[in-house]
Short mmCIF file of C-alpha atoms in Angstrom, two decimals:
data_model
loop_
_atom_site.label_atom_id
_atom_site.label_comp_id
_atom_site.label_asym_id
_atom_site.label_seq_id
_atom_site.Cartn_x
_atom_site.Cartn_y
_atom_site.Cartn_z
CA UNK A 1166 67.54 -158.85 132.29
CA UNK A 1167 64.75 -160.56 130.69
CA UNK A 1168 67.01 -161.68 128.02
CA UNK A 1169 68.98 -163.02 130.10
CA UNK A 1170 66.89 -165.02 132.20
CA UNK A 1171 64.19 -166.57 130.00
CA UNK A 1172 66.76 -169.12 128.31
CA UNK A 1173 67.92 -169.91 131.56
CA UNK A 1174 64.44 -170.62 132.77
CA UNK A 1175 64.14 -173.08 129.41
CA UNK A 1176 67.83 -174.50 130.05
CA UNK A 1177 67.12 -175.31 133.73
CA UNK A 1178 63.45 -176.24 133.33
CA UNK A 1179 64.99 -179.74 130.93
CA UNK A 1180 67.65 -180.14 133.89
CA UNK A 1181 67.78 -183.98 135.36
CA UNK A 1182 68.29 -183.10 138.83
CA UNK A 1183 65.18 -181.28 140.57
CA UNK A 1184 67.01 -178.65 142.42
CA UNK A 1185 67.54 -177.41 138.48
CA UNK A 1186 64.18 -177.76 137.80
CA UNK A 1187 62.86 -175.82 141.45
CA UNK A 1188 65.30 -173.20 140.15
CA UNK A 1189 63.24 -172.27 136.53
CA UNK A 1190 60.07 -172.27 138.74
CA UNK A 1191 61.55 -169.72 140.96
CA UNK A 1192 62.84 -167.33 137.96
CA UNK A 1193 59.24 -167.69 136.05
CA UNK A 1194 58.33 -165.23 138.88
CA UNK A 1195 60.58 -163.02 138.29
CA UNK A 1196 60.51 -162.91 134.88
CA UNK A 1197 56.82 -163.69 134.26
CA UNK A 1198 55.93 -159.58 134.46
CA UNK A 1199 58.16 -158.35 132.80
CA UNK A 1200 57.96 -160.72 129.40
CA UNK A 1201 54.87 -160.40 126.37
CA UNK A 1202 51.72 -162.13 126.20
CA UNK A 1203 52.78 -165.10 123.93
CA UNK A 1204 55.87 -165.37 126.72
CA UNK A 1205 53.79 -165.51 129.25
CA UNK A 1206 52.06 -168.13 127.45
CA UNK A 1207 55.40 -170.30 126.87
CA UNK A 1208 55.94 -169.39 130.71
CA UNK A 1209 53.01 -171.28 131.89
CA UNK A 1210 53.56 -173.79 129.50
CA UNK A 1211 56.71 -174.70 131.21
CA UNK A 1212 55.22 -174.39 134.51
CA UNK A 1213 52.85 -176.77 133.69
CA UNK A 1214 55.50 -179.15 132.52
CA UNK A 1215 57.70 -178.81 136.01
CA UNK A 1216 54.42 -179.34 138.06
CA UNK A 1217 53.55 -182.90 136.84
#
């Protein structure tokens, strides 16, 4: 699953349109428990990015 879902997050997360973009932050929370500590990392790194 995880490997499935965390290059989604980063292909949605670049999206134009915001509904692609409200999409990645919904799977982060999915995905966030269940990744490592450095993806974690990348996780919130994207997060970041969608929230400004």
């Amino acid at each position: 699953m995880v490997c499935e879902f965390y290059p989604m997050i980063e292909r949605l997360s670049c999206g134009d349109w915001f509904t692609s973009r409200s999409a990645a932050c919904s799977l982060i929370s999915v995905v966030y428990p269940r990744v490592s500590k450095a993806s974690r990392a990348h996780l919130r790194e994207i997060l970041q990015k969608l929230a400004m």
